[in-house]
Coordinates of C-alpha atoms in Angstrom, one line a residue:
Chain K
M1226 CA 0.1 0.0 0.1
S1227 CA 3.0 2.2 -0.1
A1228 CA 3.2 5.1 -2.7
V1229 CA 3.1 3.7 -6.4
P1230 CA 5.5 1.4 -7.4
L1231 CA 7.5 3.1 -9.8
R1232 CA 7.5 1.8 -13.1
V1233 CA 10.9 1.8 -14.5
R1234 CA 10.8 -1.7 -15.6
R1235 CA 12.7 -1.5 -18.8
P1236 CA 15.4 0.7 -18.8
R1237 CA 16.1 2.8 -21.7
R1238 CA 19.3 4.4 -23.1
E1239 CA 18.0 5.2 -26.4
G1240 CA 17.3 8.8 -25.0
G1241 CA 20.9 10.2 -25.9
A1242 CA 20.9 13.6 -24.9
A1243 CA 17.0 14.0 -24.3
P1244 CA 16.9 13.4 -20.2
Y1245 CA 19.9 15.8 -20.0
V1246 CA 18.2 18.5 -22.0
L1247 CA 14.7 18.0 -20.2
M1248 CA 16.7 17.8 -16.4
L1249 CA 18.9 20.8 -17.1
P1250 CA 16.5 23.6 -15.9
A1251 CA 15.7 21.7 -12.7
I1252 CA 19.5 20.8 -12.0
I1253 CA 20.4 24.7 -12.6
L1254 CA 18.0 25.7 -10.3
L1255 CA 18.4 23.0 -8.3
V1256 CA 22.1 23.6 -7.9
L1257 CA 21.5 27.4 -7.8
F1258 CA 19.2 27.8 -4.9
L1259 CA 19.5 24.5 -3.2
L1260 CA 23.5 23.2 -3.5
V1261 CA 25.0 26.5 -3.7
P1262 CA 22.8 28.2 -0.5
I1263 CA 23.4 24.9 1.6
G1264 CA 27.1 25.3 0.8
Y1265 CA 27.5 29.0 1.1
T1266 CA 25.8 28.5 4.8
L1267 CA 27.7 26.0 5.7
W1268 CA 31.0 28.1 4.8
L1269 CA 29.4 31.2 6.4
S1270 CA 28.7 29.4 9.3
L1271 CA 32.5 28.6 10.4
R1272 CA 33.2 32.2 9.6
A1273 CA 32.9 35.4 11.6
S1274 CA 33.9 39.1 11.4
R1275 CA 36.3 40.0 14.0
V1276 CA 38.3 43.0 14.6
T1277 CA 41.9 42.6 13.7
G1278 CA 45.1 44.4 13.8
G1279 CA 44.8 46.4 17.2
G1280 CA 44.6 50.0 17.3
L1281 CA 42.5 50.8 14.0
G1282 CA 39.8 47.9 14.8
L1283 CA 39.7 46.9 11.5
R1284 CA 36.9 44.2 10.9
K1285 CA 37.7 41.2 8.8
E1286 CA 36.1 38.2 7.8
T1287 CA 38.0 35.3 9.2
F1288 CA 37.6 31.3 10.2
V1289 CA 36.5 30.5 13.5
G1290 CA 35.4 27.1 13.7
L1291 CA 32.5 25.9 15.0
A1292 CA 32.5 28.9 17.4
N1293 CA 29.1 30.4 15.7
Y1294 CA 27.5 26.7 16.3
A1295 CA 29.0 26.7 19.8
G1296 CA 27.5 30.5 20.4
A1297 CA 23.9 29.4 19.2
I1298 CA 23.7 26.7 21.4
T1299 CA 24.2 28.4 24.1
D1300 CA 22.7 31.6 23.4
S1301 CA 19.2 31.3 25.8
A1302 CA 17.2 33.2 23.2
Y1303 CA 17.7 30.7 20.5
A1304 CA 17.4 27.9 22.9
Q1305 CA 14.3 29.3 24.2
S1306 CA 13.1 29.9 20.6
V1307 CA 13.8 26.2 20.0
V1308 CA 11.9 24.9 23.2
R1309 CA 9.0 27.0 21.9
M1310 CA 9.0 25.9 18.5
L1311 CA 8.9 22.2 20.0
G1312 CA 6.1 23.0 22.1
Y1313 CA 4.3 24.2 18.8
G1314 CA 4.5 21.1 17.0
V1315 CA 3.9 19.0 19.9
I1316 CA 0.5 20.9 19.9
V1317 CA -0.1 21.4 16.6
V1318 CA 0.8 18.2 14.6
P1319 CA -1.5 15.8 16.9
V1320 CA -4.0 18.1 17.1
M1321 CA -4.7 18.7 13.4
L1322 CA -4.0 15.5 11.8
G1323 CA -6.3 14.0 14.5
L1324 CA -9.1 16.5 13.5
A1325 CA -7.8 15.8 10.0
L1326 CA -8.2 12.3 10.5
L1327 CA -11.9 12.3 12.1
F1328 CA -13.6 14.3 9.5
A1329 CA -12.2 12.5 6.7
L1330 CA -13.5 9.6 8.5
L1331 CA -16.6 11.2 9.2
L1332 CA -16.9 12.3 5.6
D1333 CA -16.0 8.8 4.4
S1334 CA -18.6 7.5 6.5
Q1335 CA -22.1 6.3 5.6
G1336 CA -24.2 8.6 7.9
A1337 CA -23.1 12.2 7.9
R1338 CA -25.0 14.8 5.7
L1339 CA -24.0 18.1 4.2
K1340 CA -20.9 16.2 3.5
S1341 CA -20.1 18.5 0.4
F1342 CA -21.1 21.8 2.3
T1343 CA -18.9 21.1 5.1
R1344 CA -16.0 19.5 3.0
L1345 CA -15.4 22.6 1.1
G1346 CA -15.9 24.8 4.5
I1347 CA -13.2 22.9 6.1
F1348 CA -10.6 22.9 3.0
L1349 CA -11.5 26.8 2.7
P1350 CA -8.6 27.8 5.2
Y1351 CA -5.8 26.3 2.7
A1352 CA -6.7 29.5 0.1
V1353 CA -6.3 31.5 2.7
P1354 CA -2.1 32.7 3.6
G1355 CA -0.6 32.2 6.7
V1356 CA -0.2 36.4 7.1
I1357 CA -4.0 36.9 6.4
A1358 CA -5.0 33.7 8.7
S1359 CA -2.6 35.1 11.3
L1360 CA -4.3 38.7 10.9
L1361 CA -7.9 37.8 11.0
W1362 CA -7.3 35.6 14.4
G1363 CA -5.2 38.3 15.8
F1364 CA -8.4 40.7 15.4
L1365 CA -10.6 37.7 17.0
Y1366 CA -7.9 37.7 19.9
L1367 CA -7.5 41.4 20.3
P1368 CA -9.6 43.1 23.2
G1369 CA -11.6 45.8 21.8
V1370 CA -12.4 44.0 18.7
S1371 CA -13.0 40.0 19.7
P1372 CA -16.2 38.7 18.8
I1373 CA -15.1 35.4 21.1
R1374 CA -14.5 37.6 23.9
A1375 CA -17.7 40.2 23.4
T1376 CA -19.8 37.2 23.6
L1377 CA -18.1 35.8 26.6
E1378 CA -18.6 38.8 28.7
K1379 CA -22.4 39.2 27.1
I1380 CA -23.0 36.0 28.7
G1381 CA -21.0 36.7 32.1
L1382 CA -18.1 34.2 31.9
P1383 CA -14.6 35.7 32.3
A1384 CA -13.1 36.5 28.9
P1385 CA -9.7 34.8 28.6
D1386 CA -6.9 37.0 27.2
F1387 CA -5.1 35.0 24.2
L1388 CA -2.8 37.2 24.0
G1389 CA -1.5 36.4 27.6
P1390 CA 2.2 35.5 27.9
D1391 CA 0.9 31.7 29.0
T1392 CA -1.8 31.6 26.5
V1393 CA -0.2 33.0 23.1
L1394 CA 1.6 29.7 22.4
F1395 CA -1.8 28.0 22.1
S1396 CA -3.5 30.9 20.1
V1397 CA -0.5 30.7 17.7
A1398 CA -0.8 27.0 17.5
N1399 CA -4.7 27.3 16.7
I1400 CA -4.0 29.5 13.7
G1401 CA -1.7 26.7 12.2
I1402 CA -4.3 24.1 12.9
W1403 CA -6.8 25.8 11.7
G1404 CA -4.7 26.5 8.4
G1405 CA -3.8 22.8 7.8
V1406 CA -6.5 20.7 8.8
G1407 CA -8.8 21.2 5.7
F1408 CA -5.5 20.4 3.5
N1409 CA -4.9 17.4 5.1
M1410 CA -8.4 16.2 5.8
I1411 CA -8.9 16.3 1.9
V1412 CA -5.5 14.4 1.4
L1413 CA -6.6 11.6 4.1
Y1414 CA -10.0 11.9 2.9
T1415 CA -8.9 10.7 -1.0
A1416 CA -6.8 8.2 0.1
L1417 CA -10.0 6.8 2.5
R1418 CA -12.2 6.9 -0.8
G1419 CA -9.2 5.0 -2.8
L1420 CA -9.7 2.0 -0.6
P1421 CA -11.5 -1.0 -1.9
E1422 CA -15.0 -1.2 -0.6
E1423 CA -15.1 -5.5 -0.6
L1424 CA -13.4 -5.4 2.9
Q1425 CA -15.5 -3.0 4.1
D1426 CA -18.5 -4.9 3.0
A1427 CA -17.4 -7.8 4.7
A1428 CA -17.0 -6.2 7.7
R1429 CA -20.1 -5.1 7.9
V1430 CA -21.8 -8.2 7.2
D1431 CA -20.0 -10.2 10.0
G1432 CA -21.7 -7.0 12.0
A1433 CA -18.9 -4.8 12.5
S1434 CA -20.0 -1.3 14.0
E1435 CA -18.9 1.8 11.5
L1436 CA -16.6 2.6 14.2
Q1437 CA -14.8 -0.6 14.4
I1438 CA -14.4 -0.3 10.8
A1439 CA -12.9 3.1 10.7
L1440 CA -10.6 1.9 13.4
R1441 CA -9.5 -1.1 12.4
I1442 CA -9.6 -1.5 8.6
K1443 CA -9.5 2.2 7.2
V1444 CA -6.8 3.6 9.5
P1445 CA -4.6 0.5 9.1
L1446 CA -4.8 1.0 5.0
I1447 CA -4.5 4.5 4.9
A1448 CA -1.3 4.2 6.9
P1449 CA 1.2 5.5 4.5
A1450 CA -0.8 8.6 3.5
L1451 CA -0.9 9.6 7.6
V1452 CA 2.7 8.9 7.5
M1453 CA 3.1 11.4 4.6
T1454 CA 0.8 14.0 5.9
G1455 CA 2.4 14.0 9.5
I1456 CA 6.0 14.2 7.9
F1457 CA 5.1 17.3 5.8
S1458 CA 3.2 19.0 9.1
L1459 CA 5.9 18.1 11.2
I1460 CA 8.6 19.9 8.5
S1461 CA 6.0 23.0 8.4
S1462 CA 5.6 23.6 12.0
L1463 CA 9.4 23.6 12.8
Q1464 CA 9.4 26.5 10.2
V1465 CA 6.9 28.4 12.0
F1466 CA 7.3 32.0 11.2
S1467 CA 4.5 34.2 9.4
E1468 CA 2.0 33.5 12.1
P1469 CA 3.8 34.5 15.4
S1470 CA 5.3 37.5 13.1
T1471 CA 2.1 38.8 12.4
L1472 CA 1.1 38.8 15.8
Q1473 CA 4.0 40.6 16.9
P1474 CA 2.5 44.1 16.4
L1475 CA -0.7 42.9 18.8
T1476 CA 0.9 41.9 21.8
D1477 CA 4.0 42.3 24.1
S1478 CA 3.8 38.6 24.8
I1479 CA 5.6 37.6 21.3
S1480 CA 9.2 38.8 21.5
F1481 CA 11.5 39.3 18.2
T1482 CA 12.9 36.1 19.0
W1483 CA 10.1 33.9 19.6
V1484 CA 10.7 30.7 17.3
P1485 CA 14.0 30.0 15.6
L1486 CA 13.5 31.6 12.1
M1487 CA 12.5 34.7 13.8
T1488 CA 15.6 34.7 15.9
I1489 CA 17.6 33.8 12.5
Y1490 CA 15.6 36.8 10.7
R1491 CA 17.1 39.2 13.7
D1492 CA 20.3 37.6 13.8
A1493 CA 21.1 38.1 9.7
F1494 CA 18.8 41.2 9.2
V1495 CA 18.2 43.5 12.5
N1496 CA 22.3 42.6 13.7
N1497 CA 23.8 42.1 10.7
D1498 CA 25.2 39.2 11.8
I1499 CA 24.9 36.5 9.0
Y1500 CA 27.4 34.5 10.4
T1501 CA 25.5 33.5 13.7
A1502 CA 22.3 33.4 11.4
A1503 CA 24.0 30.7 9.4
A1504 CA 24.9 28.3 12.3
A1505 CA 21.6 29.0 13.2
S1506 CA 19.9 28.3 10.1
V1507 CA 22.2 25.0 9.7
L1508 CA 21.2 23.6 13.2
L1509 CA 17.6 24.6 12.3
A1510 CA 17.8 22.6 9.0
A1511 CA 19.9 19.4 10.2
G1512 CA 17.4 19.0 13.5
T1513 CA 14.4 18.9 11.3
L1514 CA 16.2 16.6 8.6
A1515 CA 17.2 14.3 11.5
V1516 CA 13.7 14.4 13.6
S1517 CA 12.1 13.9 9.8
L1518 CA 14.1 10.8 9.2
A1519 CA 13.9 9.5 12.8
V1520 CA 9.8 10.0 12.8
L1521 CA 9.6 8.5 9.0
S1522 CA 11.9 5.3 10.2
F1523 CA 9.8 4.9 13.5
L1524 CA 6.4 5.0 11.9
Q1525 CA 7.4 3.0 8.7
K1526 CA 8.4 0.2 11.1
R1527 CA 5.2 0.7 13.0
A1528 CA 3.0 1.4 10.2
F1529 CA 3.9 -0.9 7.6
G1530 CA 5.8 -3.9 10.0
E1531 CA 1.8 -4.6 11.0
D1532 CA -0.3 -4.6 8.1
R1533 CA 2.2 -7.0 6.1
Chain X
M647 CA -24.3 2.3 -3.9
T648 CA -22.8 2.2 -0.7
T649 CA -26.1 2.8 1.2
A650 CA -27.6 0.0 -0.6
V651 CA -25.4 -2.4 0.7
L652 CA -26.0 -1.2 4.2
E653 CA -29.8 -1.7 3.7
R654 CA -29.4 -5.1 2.2
S655 CA -26.9 -6.0 4.8
A656 CA -29.7 -4.4 7.8
P657 CA -31.5 -7.4 8.7
T658 CA -28.2 -9.4 10.2
V659 CA -27.3 -6.7 12.2
R660 CA -30.9 -5.6 13.8
T661 CA -29.2 -5.5 17.3
T662 CA -27.5 -2.1 16.2
A663 CA -30.0 -1.4 13.1
R664 CA -31.3 1.9 15.2
K665 CA -27.9 3.2 16.0
P666 CA -27.0 4.9 12.2
R667 CA -29.6 7.4 12.9
K668 CA -28.0 8.6 15.7
T669 CA -24.5 8.6 14.6
R670 CA -25.5 9.9 11.4
Y671 CA -26.6 13.2 13.6
V672 CA -23.5 13.1 15.7
S673 CA -21.2 12.8 12.7
T674 CA -23.1 15.6 10.6
A675 CA -22.8 17.5 13.9
I676 CA -19.4 17.2 14.4
L677 CA -18.6 18.2 10.8
L678 CA -20.9 21.0 11.5
L679 CA -18.8 22.4 14.3
G680 CA -15.5 21.6 12.3
A681 CA -16.9 23.7 9.2
L682 CA -18.2 26.7 11.7
Y683 CA -14.6 26.3 13.5
C684 CA -13.3 26.9 9.7
L685 CA -15.4 29.4 8.2
M686 CA -15.7 31.7 11.3
P687 CA -12.5 33.8 10.8
V688 CA -13.9 34.4 7.2
A689 CA -17.4 35.2 8.1
W690 CA -15.8 37.7 10.7
V691 CA -13.7 39.5 8.0
V692 CA -16.6 39.4 5.4
I693 CA -18.9 41.5 8.3
A694 CA -15.7 43.5 9.9
A695 CA -15.0 45.0 6.3
T696 CA -18.1 46.8 6.5
K697 CA -17.4 48.9 9.1
G698 CA -15.7 52.1 9.3
P699 CA -12.5 52.7 11.8
N700 CA -15.2 54.6 13.8
D701 CA -17.8 51.3 13.9
L702 CA -14.8 48.7 14.1
F703 CA -14.0 49.3 17.8
T704 CA -17.5 50.1 19.3
T705 CA -20.3 48.1 17.5
F706 CA -20.6 44.3 18.2
S707 CA -18.1 42.6 16.2
F708 CA -20.2 39.6 14.4
W709 CA -23.0 42.0 13.3
P710 CA -22.6 44.2 10.1
S711 CA -22.7 47.7 10.0
F712 CA -24.4 49.8 7.3
N713 CA -23.4 53.2 8.1
G714 CA -21.2 52.9 4.4
G715 CA -18.0 51.5 6.3
F716 CA -17.8 49.3 3.3
E717 CA -17.7 51.5 0.6
Y718 CA -15.3 54.2 2.7
N719 CA -12.9 51.4 3.5
L720 CA -12.5 50.1 0.0
R721 CA -12.5 53.3 -1.4
T722 CA -10.0 54.5 1.0
L723 CA -7.9 51.1 0.7
L724 CA -7.5 51.4 -2.9
E725 CA -6.7 55.1 -3.0
F726 CA -4.3 54.6 -0.2
R727 CA -0.8 55.4 -1.2
S728 CA -2.0 56.6 -4.4
G729 CA -3.0 52.8 -5.2
I730 CA -0.5 50.7 -3.8
F731 CA -3.2 47.7 -3.0
W732 CA -3.7 47.2 -6.8
K733 CA 0.1 46.5 -7.3
W734 CA 0.7 44.3 -4.4
A735 CA -2.4 42.5 -5.7
L736 CA -0.7 42.4 -9.5
N737 CA 2.5 41.7 -7.6
S738 CA 1.1 38.7 -5.9
L739 CA -0.6 37.6 -9.2
L740 CA 2.8 37.6 -10.8
Y741 CA 4.5 36.1 -8.4
A742 CA 2.3 33.4 -8.1
G743 CA 1.1 32.8 -11.6
A744 CA 4.7 33.2 -13.3
G745 CA 5.8 31.1 -10.2
S746 CA 3.7 28.4 -11.0
L747 CA 3.7 28.2 -14.7
L748 CA 7.4 27.8 -14.6
S749 CA 7.5 25.6 -11.8
V750 CA 5.2 23.4 -13.6
A751 CA 7.5 23.5 -16.9
V752 CA 10.5 22.7 -15.0
S753 CA 8.9 20.0 -12.4
V754 CA 7.2 18.3 -15.3
T755 CA 9.9 17.8 -17.9
A756 CA 12.3 16.9 -14.9
G757 CA 9.6 14.2 -13.6
Y758 CA 9.3 12.7 -17.1
A759 CA 13.1 12.4 -17.6
L760 CA 13.3 10.9 -14.0
A761 CA 10.7 8.5 -14.8
K762 CA 11.1 7.8 -18.2
Y763 CA 14.5 7.4 -19.1
R764 CA 17.8 5.6 -17.2
F765 CA 21.0 8.0 -17.8
A766 CA 24.1 8.4 -15.4
G767 CA 23.6 10.8 -12.5
R768 CA 19.6 9.8 -12.1
E769 CA 20.0 8.2 -8.7
A770 CA 22.3 11.0 -7.6
I771 CA 20.0 13.6 -9.0
F772 CA 17.0 11.9 -7.5
R773 CA 18.6 11.7 -4.1
C774 CA 19.4 15.2 -4.0
I775 CA 15.7 16.1 -4.9
L776 CA 14.5 13.6 -2.2
A777 CA 16.8 15.8 0.1
G778 CA 15.4 19.0 -0.9
V779 CA 11.9 17.9 -0.2
L780 CA 13.1 17.1 3.4
V781 CA 15.3 20.2 4.2
P782 CA 13.2 22.9 5.3
Q783 CA 13.6 25.4 1.7
I784 CA 12.8 28.7 4.5
T785 CA 16.5 27.7 6.1
L786 CA 17.9 28.5 3.0
A787 CA 16.0 32.0 2.4
V788 CA 19.5 33.8 4.2
P789 CA 22.0 32.3 1.9
Q790 CA 19.8 32.7 -1.1
Y791 CA 19.5 36.5 0.0
L792 CA 23.5 36.6 0.1
L793 CA 23.2 35.1 -3.4
M794 CA 20.8 37.4 -5.0
S795 CA 22.8 40.4 -3.0
K796 CA 25.9 38.7 -4.6
L797 CA 24.3 38.6 -8.4
G798 CA 22.6 42.0 -7.7
L799 CA 19.0 40.8 -7.8
V800 CA 17.7 41.9 -4.1
N801 CA 14.8 44.1 -4.2
S802 CA 14.0 43.0 -7.8
Y803 CA 10.9 40.9 -8.9
W804 CA 13.7 37.8 -10.1
S805 CA 14.8 37.6 -6.1
V806 CA 11.3 36.2 -5.3
L807 CA 10.4 34.4 -8.5
L808 CA 13.2 32.5 -9.3
P809 CA 13.3 30.8 -6.2
S810 CA 10.1 30.0 -6.2
I811 CA 10.3 28.2 -9.3
I812 CA 12.1 25.2 -8.0
S813 CA 10.3 22.7 -5.8
P814 CA 12.0 19.5 -5.2
Y815 CA 8.3 18.4 -3.7
C816 CA 6.8 19.1 -7.0
I817 CA 9.3 17.4 -9.1
Y818 CA 9.0 14.4 -7.0
L819 CA 5.4 14.2 -7.7
S820 CA 5.6 14.5 -11.3
R821 CA 8.0 12.1 -11.7
I822 CA 5.4 9.6 -9.5
Y823 CA 2.7 10.7 -12.1
A824 CA 4.8 10.3 -15.2
A825 CA 5.5 6.7 -14.2
A826 CA 1.9 6.0 -13.6
V827 CA 0.4 7.6 -16.4
V828 CA 2.9 7.9 -19.6
S829 CA 2.9 4.3 -20.9
D830 CA 6.0 3.1 -22.2
D831 CA 4.3 1.2 -24.9
M832 CA 3.4 4.1 -26.6
L833 CA 6.6 5.3 -26.3
E834 CA 8.1 2.2 -28.0
A835 CA 5.7 2.7 -31.1
G836 CA 6.7 6.0 -31.4
R837 CA 10.2 5.0 -31.2
I838 CA 9.5 2.5 -33.6
D839 CA 7.9 5.0 -35.9
G840 CA 11.1 7.2 -35.9
A841 CA 9.7 10.4 -33.7
G842 CA 12.1 12.3 -31.9
E843 CA 12.7 12.3 -28.0
Y844 CA 11.5 15.9 -27.6
R845 CA 8.4 14.9 -29.9
L846 CA 7.5 12.0 -28.0
A847 CA 7.6 13.7 -24.8
W848 CA 5.6 16.4 -26.2
S849 CA 2.7 14.4 -28.1
I850 CA 3.1 11.3 -26.2
G851 CA 4.3 12.2 -22.7
L852 CA 2.5 15.6 -22.3
P853 CA -1.1 14.7 -23.0
P854 CA -1.5 12.1 -20.0
M855 CA 0.3 14.2 -17.4
I856 CA -2.2 17.4 -17.8
P857 CA -4.2 16.6 -14.7
G858 CA -0.7 16.2 -13.0
M859 CA 0.0 19.7 -14.1
I860 CA -2.9 21.2 -12.5
T861 CA -2.2 19.9 -9.3
V862 CA 1.3 21.2 -9.4
F863 CA 0.3 24.2 -10.7
L864 CA -1.8 24.9 -7.7
L865 CA 0.1 23.5 -5.0
Q866 CA 2.7 25.8 -6.2
F867 CA 0.4 28.9 -6.9
V868 CA -0.8 29.0 -3.4
A869 CA 2.6 28.0 -2.1
I870 CA 3.9 31.3 -3.6
W871 CA 1.1 33.3 -3.1
N872 CA 1.0 32.3 0.3
N873 CA 5.1 32.8 0.8
F874 CA 5.4 35.4 3.0
L875 CA 9.3 34.9 4.1
L876 CA 10.8 34.9 1.3
P877 CA 9.7 38.6 0.1
Y878 CA 9.5 39.5 3.3
I879 CA 13.7 39.1 2.9
M880 CA 14.1 40.1 -0.7
I881 CA 12.1 42.8 -1.0
S882 CA 12.6 46.5 0.4
D883 CA 10.7 48.5 -1.9
D884 CA 7.0 48.3 -1.1
R885 CA 6.4 48.9 -4.9
H886 CA 7.3 45.2 -5.4
F887 CA 5.5 43.6 -2.0
P888 CA 2.9 40.7 -3.0
M889 CA -0.2 41.2 -0.7
T890 CA 1.1 39.5 2.2
V891 CA 4.0 41.6 2.9
G892 CA 2.0 44.8 2.1
L893 CA -0.9 44.0 4.6
F894 CA 1.9 42.8 7.1
S895 CA 3.6 46.0 6.8
M896 CA 0.4 47.9 7.3
L897 CA -1.2 46.1 10.5
N898 CA 2.6 46.9 11.5
Q899 CA 2.1 50.7 11.0
G900 CA -1.7 50.0 12.3
A901 CA -0.1 49.5 16.1
S902 CA 0.3 53.3 16.1
Q903 CA -2.5 54.5 13.7
P904 CA -5.7 52.1 14.7
A905 CA -7.5 54.0 11.9
L906 CA -5.5 51.6 9.3
Y907 CA -7.0 48.5 10.9
S908 CA -10.3 48.8 9.1
L909 CA -8.4 49.1 6.1
V910 CA -6.1 45.9 6.8
I911 CA -9.0 43.9 7.4
M912 CA -10.7 45.1 3.8
G913 CA -7.2 44.3 2.3
A914 CA -7.5 41.0 3.8
F915 CA -11.1 40.3 2.7
L916 CA -10.2 41.1 -0.7
S917 CA -7.2 39.1 -0.8
V918 CA -9.1 36.0 -0.1
L919 CA -11.5 36.3 -2.6
P920 CA -9.4 35.4 -5.8
L921 CA -8.0 32.1 -4.2
I922 CA -11.8 31.0 -3.1
A923 CA -12.4 31.9 -6.5
L924 CA -9.6 29.9 -8.2
F925 CA -10.5 26.8 -6.2
L926 CA -14.2 27.0 -6.6
F927 CA -13.2 27.0 -10.3
L928 CA -10.7 24.6 -10.4
Q929 CA -11.5 21.8 -7.8
R930 CA -12.9 19.6 -10.2
Y931 CA -9.9 19.4 -12.3
W932 CA -7.0 18.3 -9.9
R933 CA -6.0 15.5 -8.5
I934 CA -5.5 15.6 -4.9
D935 CA -5.0 11.7 -4.9
L936 CA -1.6 12.6 -6.7
V937 CA -0.6 14.7 -3.3
S938 CA -0.8 11.5 -1.3
G939 CA 0.9 9.6 -3.6
A940 CA -1.9 7.0 -4.3
V941 CA -2.5 7.8 -8.1
K942 CA -3.9 4.8 -10.1
G943 CA -2.5 4.5 -13.7

């Protein structure tokens, strides 16, 4: 049930130069915008601008080894931003995928009504850019404008401060969940629609409830799609940037170093320290890669080991 | 068809025969709650767009006002800084439109070549692309900026457009799709008839890939339209901003000039419309099963 077997049965060599010509634009762009930046970041991360030659204090770029990495790791602002980002991921990924799976299973079930309306409604936030989504939610959170707060106050309940220091992480996570649940739901729903009917029918004849069919038959069968949506959600939640940056002007609870990308942005463009920013970028990219690969191998063992 | 099956098998599961009705309501209710959650902010922005700066903070925010706030906001936004909002909208369209079209061209030719030819270096290139899928592209934004500034392209349209064209994920999808839908036998037959490789790619490889191309186009269009960090870093001249960065800069000014808030809300409202229209229009054409890797050839 994993991704489609790539049909490359018969190797071809007749192509001559054709495959290279067809690949050329992609290769040029990959080299220019993927490999060169990666190499350049690695090189920059090992260098720094240091004052040399006493007296006049000329600044010169020199090799400093791993000093930038040591600096980034011991920088408490960076460390805190990493912890916050992980907290964000721990909230967003399970809640978003859980909701996406729940909605997808309900859409695929026999009972529910109003399916096309709810499917479109839940998918709609995908069409809303992260910045705009944060802007909308920002106003829904903002005291003085927030209809949520106004409604709660009207019925006599204490209105929560969505932008307070203890709650703002959840408020940002909510925006991420809101923006991603529909897309993941559609991916999972499409995977569910692709399942063979016979298994479910057989289970139904045997007296299995819809819930049992969903949990015992459908979920294991769409495990590959779940793994894929999980990995992509994880990667994107580790890159969270536009949501907290947009909320930043609305609250004091979000600092300029709230998540790693904001810290990197500050280092590179506010403090003009591209070397530290490069080291922090490498750490973030390497960490993301390591986490994705670890999750991928763990899930593949769990998810694909069982139903084979 | 599925409901017929349920009814036919109903006698054998008499003990649970009453359940479906209850679960039907529960299922529908959960889905409606989900839709409510997802539509609420959009509904709010439609309502809030009707309020001028005076009404925004004073009237109940889930009730529209009819004091001409909508026309006021629309007119003021479109006149704001001699119509810069139009410029932002056109820029977004340019970045997302041109970027995703070029991205489709690059991804599809590369995916086709990777799927249908075996050539030296193919595995190395494919591994590189897979790594590119997993490396957060956004962490490359800083070095991409430095590269662009070396090339003297910072603050130009090219600085946002060029990095947007390459998407390892889209190449990967195109390869899967090409492998599934382009017939080896047809290619072989074409070769025997003496067609050249480019002609084969164009007339046999291309047509069945069109649904995949629409999917890649939409994915890239949304990704570029929604992108914030790249233009935010690359562009300092606000006449080259896309809508996301433009509205962000207005929101930032709004912290000191609350009168701008109602314009920002109007801008958010207008910016959501075209993508929703695009989706409603194209939803029947795109193959989202491609995204989950479940293509049936």
